[in-house]
């Protein structure tokens, strides 16, 4: 039996960073995000050779072992091992599994689109389909968070796992004790089309470093006044952005995006850099209303808003800046899986 799954990547429109502990534990976090037609993919083949095989065709990495209860986390495909370990322990009575798993993603790690967390969701979904696990969206998202953040120890927030699982436009609330509430937004089709027509997604080619998230956490713990004030403003931007999106007010959306970018840069010192600033200034010169880095910052993708009639001018200009524009569409569905018998 072969099982295939896919989970969508997301654009963080507002509130990113407030889903990060300890900020959300103390103050509560709010994030508005939307999934797009870029995915993390997983193919799971059930085998009978008592082996565990993992392959990542986008990163050209592989791992193979005899089927055992716990695979050692040693820095090589730890996300794959972490998911396997959790499934075996919590859902298969500590009995080893025999399988071959192949994964890849439309975006690299550190892209700012939540690719690592989305991949974890896609892998969990494959085990859910195989073992017929009674797990809903909240269960899968929380399981993905626990594996990535606690078992494997990769620092980060929680919005990515929930976006990949639920899909669509969502306004999310984050509280202490890992409590999350996902509020799906009913956006009119013409509004989604207008936001798409007004958006340009640009890959800078710069890979983000995890130290940015560590600095954000440290700033919260140390009660850094400048950073906390910035995070509070970013959180409020999520509420304002939700209203702008629901009403289809693109000018307001663009203004909030820019406002949020200015606040976000105060959350940690390395969120922006001269290369990112140069790209942003170039985009404005090419006609963009506003723009913001996706994810934690420091590199990856940037989202720009522009008048649709000037969109190709912006696209052509950005493509001369060393990175590349990526075409995308918003999606309404979350993670999906199917069996091939």
CSV table of C-alpha atoms in Angstrom, one decimal:
chain,number,residue,atom,x,y,z
A,1,UNK,CA,0.0,0.0,0.0
A,2,UNK,CA,1.1,3.5,-0.8
A,3,UNK,CA,-0.1,6.7,0.9
A,4,UNK,CA,0.4,10.2,-0.4
A,5,UNK,CA,-0.2,13.4,1.5
A,6,UNK,CA,0.2,17.1,0.9
A,7,UNK,CA,0.0,20.1,3.3
A,8,UNK,CA,-0.1,23.8,2.2
A,9,UNK,CA,2.5,26.4,3.1
A,10,UNK,CA,1.3,29.7,4.4
A,11,UNK,CA,1.7,33.5,4.2
A,12,UNK,CA,1.8,35.3,7.5
A,13,UNK,CA,-0.2,38.4,6.9
A,14,UNK,CA,-0.1,39.9,10.5
A,15,UNK,CA,0.7,39.0,14.0
A,16,UNK,CA,3.7,36.7,13.3
A,17,UNK,CA,5.9,36.2,16.4
A,18,UNK,CA,3.1,36.6,18.9
A,19,UNK,CA,2.5,32.9,18.6
A,20,UNK,CA,5.9,32.3,20.2
A,21,UNK,CA,6.3,31.3,23.8
A,22,UNK,CA,6.8,32.9,26.3
A,23,UNK,CA,5.0,35.9,24.7
A,24,UNK,CA,1.8,34.1,24.0
A,25,UNK,CA,1.8,32.5,27.4
A,26,UNK,CA,1.9,35.8,29.2
A,27,UNK,CA,0.1,38.2,26.9
A,28,UNK,CA,-1.8,36.0,24.4
A,29,UNK,CA,-1.0,36.0,20.7
A,30,UNK,CA,-3.0,36.7,17.6
A,31,UNK,CA,-2.1,35.8,14.0
A,32,UNK,CA,-3.8,36.2,10.6
A,33,UNK,CA,-2.4,33.9,7.9
A,34,UNK,CA,-3.5,32.3,4.7
A,35,UNK,CA,-2.4,29.1,2.9
A,36,UNK,CA,-1.2,29.1,-0.7
A,37,UNK,CA,-0.7,26.5,-3.5
A,38,UNK,CA,2.8,25.7,-2.4
A,39,UNK,CA,3.1,22.4,-0.5
A,40,UNK,CA,5.1,19.9,1.5
A,41,UNK,CA,4.6,16.4,0.1
A,42,UNK,CA,5.0,12.9,1.5
A,43,UNK,CA,4.8,9.5,0.0
A,44,UNK,CA,4.7,6.5,2.5
A,45,UNK,CA,5.1,3.0,1.2
A,46,UNK,CA,4.2,0.2,3.6
A,47,UNK,CA,6.9,-2.5,3.5
A,48,UNK,CA,7.5,-5.9,5.0
A,49,UNK,CA,11.3,-5.9,5.2
A,50,UNK,CA,11.5,-4.6,8.8
A,51,UNK,CA,13.4,-1.5,7.6
A,52,UNK,CA,12.8,2.2,8.1
A,53,UNK,CA,13.8,4.3,5.1
A,54,UNK,CA,13.6,8.1,4.7
A,55,UNK,CA,14.5,10.1,1.7
A,56,UNK,CA,14.2,13.8,1.0
A,57,UNK,CA,14.4,14.4,-2.7
A,58,UNK,CA,14.6,18.2,-2.4
A,59,UNK,CA,17.6,18.1,0.0
A,60,UNK,CA,19.2,14.8,-1.3
A,61,UNK,CA,19.4,13.3,2.2
A,62,UNK,CA,18.5,9.8,3.2
A,63,UNK,CA,18.4,7.5,6.2
A,64,UNK,CA,18.0,3.8,6.6
A,65,UNK,CA,17.7,1.6,9.7
A,66,UNK,CA,16.3,-1.7,10.8
A,67,UNK,CA,12.8,-1.2,12.3
A,68,UNK,CA,13.2,-0.3,16.0
A,69,UNK,CA,11.1,1.4,18.5
A,70,UNK,CA,13.1,4.6,18.8
A,71,UNK,CA,15.3,6.2,16.2
A,72,UNK,CA,18.2,8.3,17.5
A,73,UNK,CA,17.9,12.1,16.9
A,74,UNK,CA,21.4,12.9,15.7
A,75,UNK,CA,20.9,15.9,13.4
A,76,UNK,CA,20.1,13.8,10.2
A,77,UNK,CA,16.4,13.9,9.2
A,78,UNK,CA,15.4,14.5,12.8
A,79,UNK,CA,11.9,15.6,11.9
A,80,UNK,CA,11.3,12.4,10.1
A,81,UNK,CA,12.7,10.4,13.0
A,82,UNK,CA,10.8,12.5,15.5
A,83,UNK,CA,7.4,11.8,13.8
A,84,UNK,CA,8.2,8.1,13.5
A,85,UNK,CA,9.2,7.9,17.2
A,86,UNK,CA,6.0,9.7,18.3
A,87,UNK,CA,3.7,7.6,16.2
A,88,UNK,CA,5.3,4.3,17.4
A,89,UNK,CA,5.2,5.3,21.1
A,90,UNK,CA,1.8,6.9,21.3
A,91,UNK,CA,-0.2,5.2,18.6
A,92,UNK,CA,1.3,1.8,17.9
A,93,UNK,CA,2.0,0.3,21.3
A,94,UNK,CA,5.7,0.7,21.0
A,95,UNK,CA,5.8,-1.7,18.1
A,96,UNK,CA,8.2,-0.8,15.3
A,97,UNK,CA,6.9,0.0,11.8
A,98,UNK,CA,8.3,-1.0,8.4
A,99,UNK,CA,8.1,1.7,5.8
A,100,UNK,CA,9.7,3.8,3.1
A,101,UNK,CA,9.0,7.5,3.2
A,102,UNK,CA,9.9,10.1,0.6
A,103,UNK,CA,9.3,13.8,1.1
A,104,UNK,CA,9.9,17.1,-0.6
A,105,UNK,CA,8.7,20.7,-0.3
A,106,UNK,CA,8.0,23.5,-2.7
A,107,UNK,CA,10.0,25.9,-0.4
A,108,UNK,CA,13.3,25.4,1.4
A,109,UNK,CA,13.7,25.4,5.2
A,110,UNK,CA,14.1,29.0,6.5
A,111,UNK,CA,11.9,30.4,3.7
A,112,UNK,CA,9.5,32.1,6.1
A,113,UNK,CA,6.5,30.1,4.7
A,114,UNK,CA,6.5,27.5,7.5
A,115,UNK,CA,8.0,24.7,5.4
A,116,UNK,CA,9.5,22.6,8.2
A,117,UNK,CA,6.3,22.6,10.3
A,118,UNK,CA,4.2,21.9,7.2
A,119,UNK,CA,6.4,18.9,6.3
A,120,UNK,CA,5.8,17.5,9.8
A,121,UNK,CA,2.0,17.9,9.3
A,122,UNK,CA,2.3,16.1,5.9
A,123,UNK,CA,4.2,13.2,7.5
A,124,UNK,CA,1.8,12.9,10.4
A,125,UNK,CA,-1.1,12.8,7.9
A,126,UNK,CA,0.5,9.9,6.2
A,127,UNK,CA,0.6,7.9,9.4
A,128,UNK,CA,-3.0,8.9,10.1
A,129,UNK,CA,-4.1,7.5,6.8
A,130,UNK,CA,-2.1,4.3,7.2
A,131,UNK,CA,-3.0,3.5,10.8
A,132,UNK,CA,-6.5,5.0,10.6
A,133,UNK,CA,-5.8,7.2,13.6
A,134,UNK,CA,-8.8,9.1,15.0
A,135,UNK,CA,-7.1,12.5,14.9
A,136,UNK,CA,-8.8,15.7,13.9
A,137,UNK,CA,-7.3,19.0,12.8
A,138,UNK,CA,-6.5,20.3,16.3
A,139,UNK,CA,-5.0,16.9,17.2
A,140,UNK,CA,-2.7,16.8,14.2
A,141,UNK,CA,-1.6,20.4,14.6
A,142,UNK,CA,-0.8,20.0,18.3
A,143,UNK,CA,1.0,16.7,17.7
A,144,UNK,CA,3.1,18.4,15.0
A,145,UNK,CA,3.9,21.2,17.4
A,146,UNK,CA,4.9,18.8,20.2
A,147,UNK,CA,7.2,16.8,17.9
A,148,UNK,CA,9.0,19.7,16.3
A,149,UNK,CA,9.2,22.1,19.2
A,150,UNK,CA,9.6,19.7,22.2
A,151,UNK,CA,10.8,16.3,20.9
A,152,UNK,CA,13.2,17.5,18.2
A,153,UNK,CA,13.8,20.8,19.9
A,154,UNK,CA,13.5,23.2,16.9
A,155,UNK,CA,12.6,26.7,18.2
A,156,UNK,CA,9.6,28.5,16.8
A,157,UNK,CA,6.0,29.4,17.1
A,158,UNK,CA,2.7,27.4,16.6
A,159,UNK,CA,0.9,29.2,13.7
A,160,UNK,CA,2.6,27.0,10.9
A,161,UNK,CA,1.3,23.7,12.2
A,162,UNK,CA,-2.3,25.0,12.5
A,163,UNK,CA,-2.2,26.8,9.1
A,164,UNK,CA,-1.0,23.6,7.3
A,165,UNK,CA,-3.7,21.5,9.0
A,166,UNK,CA,-6.7,23.7,8.7
A,167,UNK,CA,-5.9,25.6,5.4
A,168,UNK,CA,-7.5,28.8,4.1
A,169,UNK,CA,-7.6,32.2,5.8
A,170,UNK,CA,-7.5,31.9,9.5
A,171,UNK,CA,-7.4,34.2,12.5
A,172,UNK,CA,-5.6,32.4,15.3
A,173,UNK,CA,-5.5,32.9,19.0
A,174,UNK,CA,-2.6,31.6,21.1
A,175,UNK,CA,-2.7,31.3,24.9
A,176,UNK,CA,-0.7,29.6,27.7
A,177,UNK,CA,-0.6,25.8,28.1
A,178,UNK,CA,-0.4,25.5,24.3
A,179,UNK,CA,-4.1,26.4,23.9
A,180,UNK,CA,-4.9,27.5,20.4
A,181,UNK,CA,-8.2,28.6,18.8
A,182,UNK,CA,-8.5,28.7,15.0
A,183,UNK,CA,-11.2,31.0,13.6
A,184,UNK,CA,-11.6,30.3,9.8
A,185,UNK,CA,-12.6,33.4,7.9
A,186,UNK,CA,-15.2,33.4,5.3
A,187,UNK,CA,-13.7,35.6,2.6
A,188,UNK,CA,-15.7,36.5,-0.5
A,189,UNK,CA,-14.2,35.1,-3.7
A,190,UNK,CA,-13.8,38.6,-5.3
A,191,UNK,CA,-11.8,39.7,-2.3
A,192,UNK,CA,-9.4,36.7,-2.5
A,193,UNK,CA,-9.0,37.4,-6.2
A,194,UNK,CA,-8.3,41.1,-5.6
A,195,UNK,CA,-5.7,40.3,-2.9
A,196,UNK,CA,-4.0,37.9,-5.3
A,197,UNK,CA,-4.1,40.4,-8.1
A,198,UNK,CA,-2.5,43.0,-5.7
A,199,UNK,CA,0.2,40.7,-4.3
A,200,UNK,CA,3.7,39.8,-5.4
A,201,UNK,CA,5.7,37.0,-3.6
A,202,UNK,CA,9.4,37.3,-3.9
A,203,UNK,CA,12.1,34.8,-2.9
A,204,UNK,CA,15.2,36.7,-1.8
A,205,UNK,CA,17.5,33.7,-1.9
A,206,UNK,CA,18.7,34.5,1.6
A,207,UNK,CA,18.3,31.7,4.2
A,208,UNK,CA,17.0,32.8,7.6
A,209,UNK,CA,18.9,31.9,10.8
A,210,UNK,CA,17.3,30.4,13.9
A,211,UNK,CA,19.1,33.0,16.1
A,212,UNK,CA,16.4,35.5,15.2
A,213,UNK,CA,13.7,33.5,17.0
A,214,UNK,CA,16.0,33.0,19.9
A,215,UNK,CA,16.5,36.7,20.2
A,216,UNK,CA,12.8,37.3,20.1
A,217,UNK,CA,12.3,34.8,23.0
A,218,UNK,CA,15.1,36.4,25.0
A,219,UNK,CA,13.6,39.9,24.5
A,220,UNK,CA,10.4,38.7,26.0
A,221,UNK,CA,12.0,37.0,28.9
A,222,UNK,CA,14.2,40.0,29.7
A,223,UNK,CA,11.2,42.4,29.3
A,224,UNK,CA,12.9,44.4,26.6
A,225,UNK,CA,10.6,47.4,26.4
A,226,UNK,CA,11.2,48.2,22.7
A,227,UNK,CA,10.7,44.6,21.6
A,228,UNK,CA,7.6,44.0,23.7
A,229,UNK,CA,6.0,47.3,22.5
A,230,UNK,CA,6.7,46.2,18.9
A,231,UNK,CA,5.1,42.8,19.5
A,232,UNK,CA,2.0,44.4,21.1
A,233,UNK,CA,1.6,46.5,18.0
A,234,UNK,CA,2.1,43.5,15.7
A,235,UNK,CA,-0.6,41.7,17.6
A,236,UNK,CA,-3.0,44.6,17.2
A,237,UNK,CA,-2.2,44.7,13.5
A,238,UNK,CA,-3.6,41.2,13.2
A,239,UNK,CA,-7.0,42.5,14.3
A,240,UNK,CA,-6.9,45.4,11.9
A,241,UNK,CA,-5.7,43.2,9.1
A,242,UNK,CA,-8.6,40.8,9.7
A,243,UNK,CA,-11.1,43.6,9.3
A,244,UNK,CA,-9.4,44.9,6.1
A,245,UNK,CA,-9.4,41.4,4.6
A,246,UNK,CA,-13.0,40.7,5.4
A,247,UNK,CA,-14.1,44.0,3.9
A,248,UNK,CA,-11.8,43.8,0.9
A,249,UNK,CA,-10.0,47.1,1.7
A,250,UNK,CA,-6.8,46.6,-0.1
A,251,UNK,CA,-5.4,50.1,0.7
A,252,UNK,CA,-6.0,49.5,4.4
A,253,UNK,CA,-4.4,46.0,4.1
A,254,UNK,CA,-1.4,47.5,2.4
A,255,UNK,CA,-1.0,50.2,5.0
A,256,UNK,CA,-1.3,47.6,7.9
A,257,UNK,CA,1.3,45.4,6.2
A,258,UNK,CA,3.8,48.2,6.1
A,259,UNK,CA,3.0,49.3,9.6
A,260,UNK,CA,3.5,45.7,10.8
A,261,UNK,CA,6.8,45.5,9.0
A,262,UNK,CA,8.1,48.7,10.8
A,263,UNK,CA,7.0,47.2,14.1
A,264,UNK,CA,8.4,43.7,13.3
A,265,UNK,CA,11.9,45.2,12.7
A,266,UNK,CA,12.0,46.3,16.3
A,267,UNK,CA,11.3,42.8,17.7
A,268,UNK,CA,14.9,41.6,17.0
A,269,UNK,CA,18.0,43.2,15.6
A,270,UNK,CA,18.6,40.8,12.8
A,271,UNK,CA,15.1,40.6,11.3
A,272,UNK,CA,16.2,42.8,8.5
A,273,UNK,CA,19.6,43.5,7.0
A,274,UNK,CA,21.1,45.7,4.2
A,275,UNK,CA,20.2,43.1,1.5
A,276,UNK,CA,16.5,43.0,2.6
A,277,UNK,CA,16.4,46.8,3.0
A,278,UNK,CA,17.8,47.1,-0.6
A,279,UNK,CA,15.1,44.8,-2.0
A,280,UNK,CA,12.3,46.6,-0.1
A,281,UNK,CA,13.5,50.0,-1.4
A,282,UNK,CA,13.7,48.7,-4.9
A,283,UNK,CA,10.2,47.3,-4.7
A,284,UNK,CA,8.8,50.6,-3.6
A,285,UNK,CA,10.7,52.3,-6.5
A,286,UNK,CA,9.1,49.8,-8.9
A,287,UNK,CA,5.6,50.8,-7.6
A,288,UNK,CA,4.9,48.6,-4.6
A,289,UNK,CA,2.6,50.1,-2.0
A,290,UNK,CA,4.2,48.2,0.9
A,291,UNK,CA,5.9,45.0,1.8
A,292,UNK,CA,7.0,42.7,4.6
A,293,UNK,CA,9.3,39.7,5.2
A,294,UNK,CA,7.5,36.4,5.7
A,295,UNK,CA,8.2,34.4,8.8
A,296,UNK,CA,10.7,35.3,11.4
A,297,UNK,CA,12.8,37.5,9.1
A,298,UNK,CA,16.4,37.7,8.1
A,299,UNK,CA,15.7,36.2,4.6
A,300,UNK,CA,13.3,33.9,2.8
A,301,UNK,CA,10.3,35.3,1.1
A,302,UNK,CA,8.9,38.8,1.0
A,303,UNK,CA,5.3,39.8,0.2
A,304,UNK,CA,4.6,43.1,-1.6
A,305,UNK,CA,1.3,44.8,-2.3
A,306,UNK,CA,0.8,46.8,-5.5
A,307,UNK,CA,-1.8,48.2,-7.8
A,308,UNK,CA,-2.7,45.4,-10.2
A,309,UNK,CA,-2.1,47.6,-13.2
A,310,UNK,CA,1.5,48.1,-12.1
A,311,UNK,CA,2.1,44.5,-11.1
A,312,UNK,CA,4.2,43.5,-14.1
A,313,UNK,CA,6.4,46.5,-13.6
A,314,UNK,CA,7.1,45.3,-10.0
A,315,UNK,CA,7.6,41.7,-11.1
A,316,UNK,CA,10.0,42.6,-13.9
A,317,UNK,CA,11.9,44.9,-11.6
A,318,UNK,CA,12.2,42.5,-8.7
A,319,UNK,CA,13.4,39.7,-11.0
A,320,UNK,CA,16.4,41.9,-11.8
A,321,UNK,CA,17.3,42.1,-8.1
A,322,UNK,CA,18.9,38.7,-7.8
A,323,UNK,CA,16.0,36.7,-6.4
A,324,UNK,CA,12.8,35.6,-8.2
A,325,UNK,CA,9.1,36.2,-8.1
A,326,UNK,CA,6.9,33.2,-7.4
A,327,UNK,CA,3.4,32.9,-8.7
A,328,UNK,CA,0.8,31.7,-6.2
A,329,UNK,CA,-2.9,31.4,-5.4
A,330,UNK,CA,-4.6,31.1,-2.1
A,331,UNK,CA,-6.1,27.8,-1.1
A,332,UNK,CA,-9.0,26.9,1.0
A,333,UNK,CA,-8.1,23.3,2.1
A,334,UNK,CA,-5.6,22.1,4.6
A,335,UNK,CA,-3.6,18.8,4.7
A,336,UNK,CA,-4.9,16.0,2.6
A,337,UNK,CA,-4.1,12.3,2.2
A,338,UNK,CA,-5.1,9.4,0.0
A,339,UNK,CA,-4.3,5.7,-0.4
A,340,UNK,CA,-3.1,3.9,-3.5
A,341,UNK,CA,-3.9,0.2,-3.0
